[in-house]
Amino acid sequence: MTAPADHLLAVRDVALAFGGVVALADVSLHIRPCELVGLIGPNGSGKTSLCNVISGLYRPSAGSVRLNGEELVGRRPHEVARLGVARTFQGVETFGMSVMDNVLLGRHVHWRSGVAGVLARSRTERAERRAQFAAAAAALDALELTRHRAAPASDLPYGTRKRVELSRAVAMEPKLLILDEPTAGMNPTDKAEIATLIRRLNRDSGLAVLLVEHDLGFVRNLVSRLVVLNFGRVLAAGATDEVLDDESVVDAYVRG
Amino acid sequence: MPNGYEPAASSDHRRPSRSGQRTRAAVTAVVGAAVVVVLALPMFASDFTVYLAATTLLVAASATSLNLVLGYLGILTMGHAALMGLGAFAAGLSTSELDLPFLVVIVVAGAAAGLIGLGVALISLRWQGIYVVLGTLALQFIALYALHRIQNGVVGPIGFQMPTPEVFGFEINSDTRWYYTSAVLAAATIAVVALLTRSHIGRAWVALRRNPLAAGALGINVTRVTVLGFTIGSVMTGVAGAVSGYFTRTVAADTFTLGLTIEYLSMVLIGGAGTLAGGLLGAVFYTWLPYGVNFFVERLPESWTTLRNHAFAIENAIFGVTIIVVLLVEPGGLMHVGSRLKARASRALRASGARRPDAGEPTKRRGGERYDDHDAHGLRRSGWGPTRRVTHWVATLTSSASRLPVRRGTSTSARSDLRSEEGLVLDAVDVVYRGTIHAVRGISLSVGPGEVVGLVGANGAGKTSTLRAVTGFLRVEHARVGGRIELDGRSLTNFPPYRVARSGVVLVPERDKVFGELTVAQNLSVAPVRSRTFDLDNIRSLFPPLAARWNQRAGFLSGGERQMLALGRALLAGPRVLLVDELSQGLAPRALEEISRALGRILDRGGLSALIVDQNAELIMQLAKRVYVMEVGRIVRSGGVEDFVDTRQLQAAYLGERAVVQP
């Protein structure tokens, strides 16, 4: 095992069960800073469960999850988010707000003003508000959403809404971004666009990404390292091309 | 811009559009005029009117505080009257025992109610739904009991007699002075709610009410933010209770009953839950209704003694009927009637500009609203969850019954050149969201008996809107459906979802539309089995993965298994036409293979036709015989799958490279 010092995220021997159904068993993986890692596996192999464990929605029965050496297990989701883990969910949730408000929601973790500041409209509160709007505008720009900023997000096509979620996550300025099936239900054009955006985010801001995805072509083009789950266990892990050439992976995943 | 939101021309996010400027000018004028009238009221109105206006404003302050909790946080609290009572009693005790000055008393009252509110929030907001109601109900009863004990122990049954309040030597001793005091209180309460709901805190409230899980993942401490909101609401409620105590000159426990809570809840619902002026409008309605009723009753002929003697009953009846009517017609309350009229007016304005809406972008904001006005968008549209749901249900039931005969009549007349009247026929179907967004533009398609037809198109092309138009779900979303939808010559246009399903057109929804708390078997048994072809055993053998998890909760199923479950449930409903929405979404190649093979087997058995909507051209090629290609709300191409040489060409067709596949 590599020294944990160069691991941004270290998941070690995580186990999780739902009323007798084993969802995860002895799962270990790590992500280095600025790394793009893919997580694939058949439906029901535990990918989303693992994401939920990392982001604090599920508490594993054993194992540890550390971000920069800090234990995440036992922390509540909002604490994990504040430590620097942002995530998107399968499907979209835009809270019935405008695009801009969604992205501002992503800035929530960075907001310092309290009720008193808001009610007094103090100088610091107004300055902060301006700064947060500027940061949100930058996040919108990064995902090429500026022209949609005023639109109610729910009126936008699916692919664009997915981008709103991505922009909201980016606005949190996370250390690690977990994307749970970002391209589900997208057509090839949208997929290519999302791939470009993810690559750019990774390159420009050094954002580490854990990408859960079914589209193997999409994964192959995007990530350098791949972890394969099958029946809640790590079936294979390593460089993307090697893993995808592995017979057992192909068997479990692609062949019926 | 006449249609759509403007591209951000400057870094200033608040820069209004031209129509926005116009609307804002109008709003400023109206608000200005209202302020002048409000300020000048005591100069021209009768003493009684001024007194009544003062009462209204005090009630409005309290109702607005409740609206923060009910409308914005989405907490159905039963302890509102108790919190008012706690504030009033804190005021009573601190004047009678400590002789504190008015402004100090107000602070004490707010703090007392706030502390109790904080405690209740910490205990009961850990729970959800009905348990929160029970927690606040407990507050109501326990607090009321405590108030009675205090009253009997300290002052006796008459209650506290409140002195004339004095602010820096200025006595509030006339109706006119009370009127201005109440106006200040109401304005301050509304201002607090406005500032909070427009801040990042308010944004967090909207988010957690819509989806607490997703809100948590965004770093919002759901518990903390909710408790904060409830406590602020309690402080304001306590202050309103205390000032009302001074106004009525007596504070007695009997006032603050559960009945009073219910009256306030009704007020907020009538006025508009989750809107700034909702509390004020509700208060006006509630306070003036009795006098309005009396006005008419007194003018009834002398001989109508029964009615004349029952003004109170009439008043109650009107109040009750109004609640029902408001919830049915406009679940957002009176406040929304106003904004709807405004939207209609601005649409008319736009229409006079004679510009067709731009098809490419189904994205726009309603006229004149600032986009950072999230309470307008977020809250206005979400409304008050449970009420709205019940309302839809009721509205669905009532309207379908009344529309049925009319539709039958029209369906037999107009005939079109469609291939067949057998099977599912869509003729010139339009879908318009909120009166402005034209998602589907007069499309016609048919699915013959036993036929499997594909509908493809890019995101936003209108595929799902088309499906939703057929299934009747659009009625729930302020969408208008035009044109004709028929099954075997019988109209389905504007049928509610359950009737569409019963007539044999069954939707297999996108994934995650399973009941996570129920087992697989229970999910399949939710609706009665109407199918003559399929029973539970068939489903078990068709989908082995489901059989393996038969008694596990569906929430633990994988994406592929959920999709199978949804398909199984649809089959049991006895479909004649299966509407399959994005079957491939989020499925691993192998799972997709498995489920599409199962679907293929089912369709091969014959007797069942299907309309398959998907982004996955391969799936369509595999299953369908005929394909429609949609682009920005229209069908731009249709034909047999053989017309498209291969998957790539079909894909190219709906991704806009049509030149490649022109035959």
Short mmCIF file of N, CA and C in Angstrom, two decimals, chain A residues 40-132:
data_model
loop_
_atom_site.label_atom_id
_atom_site.label_comp_id
_atom_site.label_asym_id
_atom_site.label_seq_id
_atom_site.Cartn_x
_atom_site.Cartn_y
_atom_site.Cartn_z
N ILE A 40 -16.86 1.40 -11.79
CA ILE A 40 -17.86 0.74 -12.63
C ILE A 40 -18.27 -0.58 -11.99
N GLY A 41 -19.28 -1.17 -12.57
CA GLY A 41 -19.76 -2.45 -12.05
C GLY A 41 -21.18 -2.63 -12.50
N PRO A 42 -21.67 -3.85 -12.50
CA PRO A 42 -23.05 -4.11 -12.91
C PRO A 42 -24.02 -3.39 -11.97
N ASN A 43 -25.26 -3.23 -12.39
CA ASN A 43 -26.27 -2.66 -11.49
C ASN A 43 -26.36 -3.55 -10.26
N GLY A 44 -26.41 -2.91 -9.10
CA GLY A 44 -26.52 -3.69 -7.87
C GLY A 44 -25.18 -4.14 -7.31
N SER A 45 -24.08 -3.67 -7.91
CA SER A 45 -22.78 -4.12 -7.41
C SER A 45 -22.31 -3.28 -6.22
N GLY A 46 -23.02 -2.20 -5.91
CA GLY A 46 -22.69 -1.43 -4.71
C GLY A 46 -22.03 -0.09 -4.98
N LYS A 47 -22.06 0.37 -6.22
CA LYS A 47 -21.40 1.64 -6.55
C LYS A 47 -22.04 2.80 -5.80
N THR A 48 -23.36 2.89 -5.91
CA THR A 48 -24.05 4.00 -5.25
C THR A 48 -23.94 3.88 -3.74
N SER A 49 -24.00 2.64 -3.23
CA SER A 49 -23.83 2.45 -1.79
C SER A 49 -22.48 2.98 -1.34
N LEU A 50 -21.45 2.74 -2.11
CA LEU A 50 -20.12 3.22 -1.75
C LEU A 50 -20.09 4.75 -1.74
N CYS A 51 -20.71 5.35 -2.76
CA CYS A 51 -20.79 6.82 -2.79
C CYS A 51 -21.51 7.32 -1.54
N ASN A 52 -22.57 6.63 -1.16
CA ASN A 52 -23.34 7.05 0.01
C ASN A 52 -22.53 6.91 1.30
N VAL A 53 -21.68 5.89 1.35
CA VAL A 53 -20.82 5.71 2.52
C VAL A 53 -19.82 6.87 2.58
N ILE A 54 -19.20 7.17 1.45
CA ILE A 54 -18.20 8.24 1.45
C ILE A 54 -18.84 9.57 1.84
N SER A 55 -20.03 9.84 1.30
CA SER A 55 -20.62 11.15 1.57
C SER A 55 -21.43 11.19 2.86
N GLY A 56 -21.38 10.12 3.64
CA GLY A 56 -21.96 10.18 4.98
C GLY A 56 -23.43 9.83 5.08
N LEU A 57 -24.04 9.40 3.97
CA LEU A 57 -25.46 9.06 4.02
C LEU A 57 -25.66 7.69 4.66
N TYR A 58 -24.70 6.79 4.43
CA TYR A 58 -24.73 5.48 5.08
C TYR A 58 -23.55 5.38 6.02
N ARG A 59 -23.76 4.68 7.12
CA ARG A 59 -22.65 4.42 8.02
C ARG A 59 -22.23 2.97 7.85
N PRO A 60 -20.99 2.73 7.44
CA PRO A 60 -20.57 1.35 7.20
C PRO A 60 -20.45 0.59 8.52
N SER A 61 -20.61 -0.74 8.45
CA SER A 61 -20.50 -1.53 9.67
C SER A 61 -19.04 -1.76 10.03
N ALA A 62 -18.16 -1.60 9.09
CA ALA A 62 -16.73 -1.74 9.38
C ALA A 62 -15.96 -0.92 8.36
N GLY A 63 -14.70 -0.64 8.70
CA GLY A 63 -13.83 0.05 7.75
C GLY A 63 -13.73 1.53 8.01
N SER A 64 -12.88 2.18 7.25
CA SER A 64 -12.70 3.61 7.45
C SER A 64 -12.65 4.33 6.11
N VAL A 65 -13.06 5.59 6.14
CA VAL A 65 -12.99 6.45 4.97
C VAL A 65 -12.28 7.71 5.40
N ARG A 66 -11.13 7.98 4.83
CA ARG A 66 -10.40 9.17 5.26
C ARG A 66 -10.19 10.13 4.11
N LEU A 67 -10.39 11.40 4.41
CA LEU A 67 -10.11 12.45 3.43
C LEU A 67 -8.95 13.26 3.98
N ASN A 68 -7.84 13.26 3.28
CA ASN A 68 -6.62 13.92 3.78
C ASN A 68 -6.30 13.46 5.20
N GLY A 69 -6.51 12.19 5.45
CA GLY A 69 -6.18 11.65 6.76
C GLY A 69 -7.27 11.82 7.80
N GLU A 70 -8.32 12.58 7.47
CA GLU A 70 -9.39 12.83 8.45
C GLU A 70 -10.51 11.81 8.27
N GLU A 71 -10.92 11.20 9.37
CA GLU A 71 -11.93 10.14 9.29
C GLU A 71 -13.30 10.73 8.93
N LEU A 72 -13.95 10.14 7.93
CA LEU A 72 -15.28 10.62 7.54
C LEU A 72 -16.40 9.76 8.13
N VAL A 73 -16.09 8.52 8.46
CA VAL A 73 -17.12 7.63 8.99
C VAL A 73 -17.63 8.20 10.32
N GLY A 74 -18.95 8.28 10.45
CA GLY A 74 -19.54 8.82 11.67
C GLY A 74 -19.90 10.28 11.53
N ARG A 75 -19.43 10.92 10.47
CA ARG A 75 -19.82 12.32 10.27
C ARG A 75 -21.11 12.38 9.49
N ARG A 76 -21.85 13.46 9.72
CA ARG A 76 -23.10 13.62 9.00
C ARG A 76 -22.82 14.19 7.62
N PRO A 77 -23.77 13.99 6.67
CA PRO A 77 -23.52 14.40 5.28
C PRO A 77 -23.05 15.84 5.14
N HIS A 78 -23.67 16.77 5.92
CA HIS A 78 -23.27 18.16 5.71
C HIS A 78 -21.86 18.41 6.21
N GLU A 79 -21.43 17.63 7.22
CA GLU A 79 -20.06 17.78 7.70
C GLU A 79 -19.07 17.28 6.66
N VAL A 80 -19.41 16.14 6.04
CA VAL A 80 -18.55 15.60 4.99
C VAL A 80 -18.45 16.61 3.84
N ALA A 81 -19.59 17.20 3.50
CA ALA A 81 -19.59 18.19 2.42
C ALA A 81 -18.69 19.36 2.78
N ARG A 82 -18.76 19.80 4.03
CA ARG A 82 -17.95 20.94 4.44
C ARG A 82 -16.46 20.61 4.46
N LEU A 83 -16.15 19.32 4.65
CA LEU A 83 -14.74 18.93 4.61
C LEU A 83 -14.21 18.87 3.18
N GLY A 84 -15.11 18.96 2.21
CA GLY A 84 -14.61 19.04 0.84
C GLY A 84 -15.03 17.93 -0.09
N VAL A 85 -16.11 17.22 0.25
CA VAL A 85 -16.61 16.20 -0.67
C VAL A 85 -17.95 16.67 -1.25
N ALA A 86 -17.97 16.92 -2.54
CA ALA A 86 -19.22 17.29 -3.19
C ALA A 86 -19.68 16.09 -4.00
N ARG A 87 -20.98 15.99 -4.20
CA ARG A 87 -21.44 14.87 -5.01
C ARG A 87 -22.71 15.25 -5.77
N THR A 88 -22.94 14.52 -6.84
CA THR A 88 -24.22 14.62 -7.51
C THR A 88 -24.91 13.27 -7.36
N PHE A 89 -26.22 13.30 -7.48
CA PHE A 89 -26.99 12.07 -7.32
C PHE A 89 -27.43 11.56 -8.69
N GLN A 90 -27.87 10.31 -8.71
CA GLN A 90 -28.54 9.83 -9.92
C GLN A 90 -29.82 10.62 -10.08
N GLY A 91 -30.18 10.88 -11.29
CA GLY A 91 -31.35 11.75 -11.48
C GLY A 91 -30.94 13.18 -11.18
N VAL A 92 -31.87 14.10 -11.29
CA VAL A 92 -31.52 15.48 -10.99
C VAL A 92 -32.40 16.04 -9.90
N GLU A 93 -31.84 16.92 -9.09
CA GLU A 93 -32.59 17.64 -8.09
C GLU A 93 -32.19 19.10 -8.18
N THR A 94 -33.09 19.92 -8.70
CA THR A 94 -32.76 21.33 -8.80
C THR A 94 -33.64 22.19 -7.91
N PHE A 95 -34.36 21.59 -6.99
CA PHE A 95 -35.07 22.29 -5.92
C PHE A 95 -36.09 23.31 -6.41
N GLY A 96 -36.48 23.24 -7.67
CA GLY A 96 -37.46 24.20 -8.17
C GLY A 96 -36.97 25.63 -8.17
N MET A 97 -35.66 25.81 -8.21
CA MET A 97 -35.12 27.17 -8.18
C MET A 97 -34.56 27.54 -9.55
N SER A 98 -34.15 28.80 -9.66
CA SER A 98 -33.48 29.22 -10.88
C SER A 98 -32.08 28.61 -10.91
N VAL A 99 -31.47 28.67 -12.08
CA VAL A 99 -30.12 28.13 -12.23
C VAL A 99 -29.16 28.83 -11.28
N MET A 100 -29.25 30.16 -11.24
CA MET A 100 -28.35 30.93 -10.39
C MET A 100 -28.53 30.55 -8.92
N ASP A 101 -29.77 30.41 -8.49
CA ASP A 101 -30.02 30.05 -7.09
C ASP A 101 -29.46 28.68 -6.76
N ASN A 102 -29.53 27.78 -7.72
CA ASN A 102 -28.95 26.46 -7.50
C ASN A 102 -27.47 26.55 -7.23
N VAL A 103 -26.82 27.36 -8.03
CA VAL A 103 -25.37 27.46 -7.88
C VAL A 103 -25.03 28.21 -6.59
N LEU A 104 -25.85 29.20 -6.25
CA LEU A 104 -25.64 29.89 -4.98
C LEU A 104 -25.79 28.93 -3.81
N LEU A 105 -26.68 27.96 -3.99
CA LEU A 105 -26.86 26.93 -2.96
C LEU A 105 -25.54 26.17 -2.76
N GLY A 106 -24.83 25.99 -3.84
CA GLY A 106 -23.53 25.34 -3.75
C GLY A 106 -22.54 26.18 -2.95
N ARG A 107 -22.77 27.49 -2.91
CA ARG A 107 -21.88 28.37 -2.15
C ARG A 107 -22.22 28.37 -0.67
N HIS A 108 -23.30 27.70 -0.30
CA HIS A 108 -23.78 27.78 1.08
C HIS A 108 -22.67 27.47 2.10
N VAL A 109 -21.85 26.46 1.80
CA VAL A 109 -20.81 26.08 2.75
C VAL A 109 -19.82 27.20 3.01
N HIS A 110 -19.73 28.15 2.08
CA HIS A 110 -18.73 29.21 2.24
C HIS A 110 -19.33 30.48 2.82
N TRP A 111 -20.63 30.43 3.11
CA TRP A 111 -21.30 31.64 3.59
C TRP A 111 -21.06 31.79 5.08
N ARG A 112 -20.60 32.95 5.51
CA ARG A 112 -20.30 33.15 6.92
C ARG A 112 -21.37 33.95 7.66
N SER A 113 -22.08 34.83 6.96
CA SER A 113 -23.04 35.72 7.64
C SER A 113 -24.13 34.91 8.32
N GLY A 114 -24.59 35.42 9.44
CA GLY A 114 -25.68 34.77 10.14
C GLY A 114 -26.95 35.59 10.03
N VAL A 115 -27.94 35.21 10.85
CA VAL A 115 -29.23 35.88 10.81
C VAL A 115 -29.07 37.38 11.10
N ALA A 116 -28.26 37.70 12.08
CA ALA A 116 -28.10 39.11 12.46
C ALA A 116 -27.58 39.93 11.28
N GLY A 117 -26.57 39.39 10.61
CA GLY A 117 -26.00 40.10 9.46
C GLY A 117 -27.03 40.30 8.37
N VAL A 118 -27.82 39.25 8.11
CA VAL A 118 -28.82 39.32 7.06
C VAL A 118 -29.87 40.38 7.39
N LEU A 119 -30.33 40.38 8.66
CA LEU A 119 -31.40 41.30 9.03
C LEU A 119 -30.88 42.74 9.08
N ALA A 120 -29.63 42.91 9.50
CA ALA A 120 -29.09 44.27 9.59
C ALA A 120 -28.59 44.74 8.23
N ARG A 121 -28.49 43.84 7.28
CA ARG A 121 -27.89 44.15 5.98
C ARG A 121 -26.57 44.88 6.19
N SER A 122 -25.77 44.32 7.05
CA SER A 122 -24.52 44.97 7.43
C SER A 122 -23.59 45.05 6.23
N ARG A 123 -22.59 45.92 6.38
CA ARG A 123 -21.65 46.12 5.29
C ARG A 123 -20.95 44.80 4.94
N THR A 124 -20.54 44.05 5.98
CA THR A 124 -19.84 42.79 5.70
C THR A 124 -20.76 41.80 5.00
N GLU A 125 -22.03 41.81 5.42
CA GLU A 125 -22.96 40.87 4.81
C GLU A 125 -23.13 41.17 3.33
N ARG A 126 -23.27 42.46 3.02
CA ARG A 126 -23.47 42.83 1.61
C ARG A 126 -22.24 42.52 0.78
N ALA A 127 -21.07 42.78 1.39
CA ALA A 127 -19.82 42.48 0.68
C ALA A 127 -19.72 40.98 0.41
N GLU A 128 -20.08 40.20 1.43
CA GLU A 128 -20.01 38.76 1.26
C GLU A 128 -20.98 38.29 0.17
N ARG A 129 -22.17 38.87 0.21
CA ARG A 129 -23.17 38.50 -0.78
C ARG A 129 -22.63 38.74 -2.19
N ARG A 130 -22.01 39.90 -2.37
CA ARG A 130 -21.45 40.21 -3.68
C ARG A 130 -20.38 39.19 -4.07
N ALA A 131 -19.51 38.87 -3.09
CA ALA A 131 -18.43 37.93 -3.38
C ALA A 131 -18.99 36.56 -3.75
N GLN A 132 -20.04 36.15 -3.03
CA GLN A 132 -20.62 34.84 -3.30
C GLN A 132 -21.29 34.80 -4.67
#
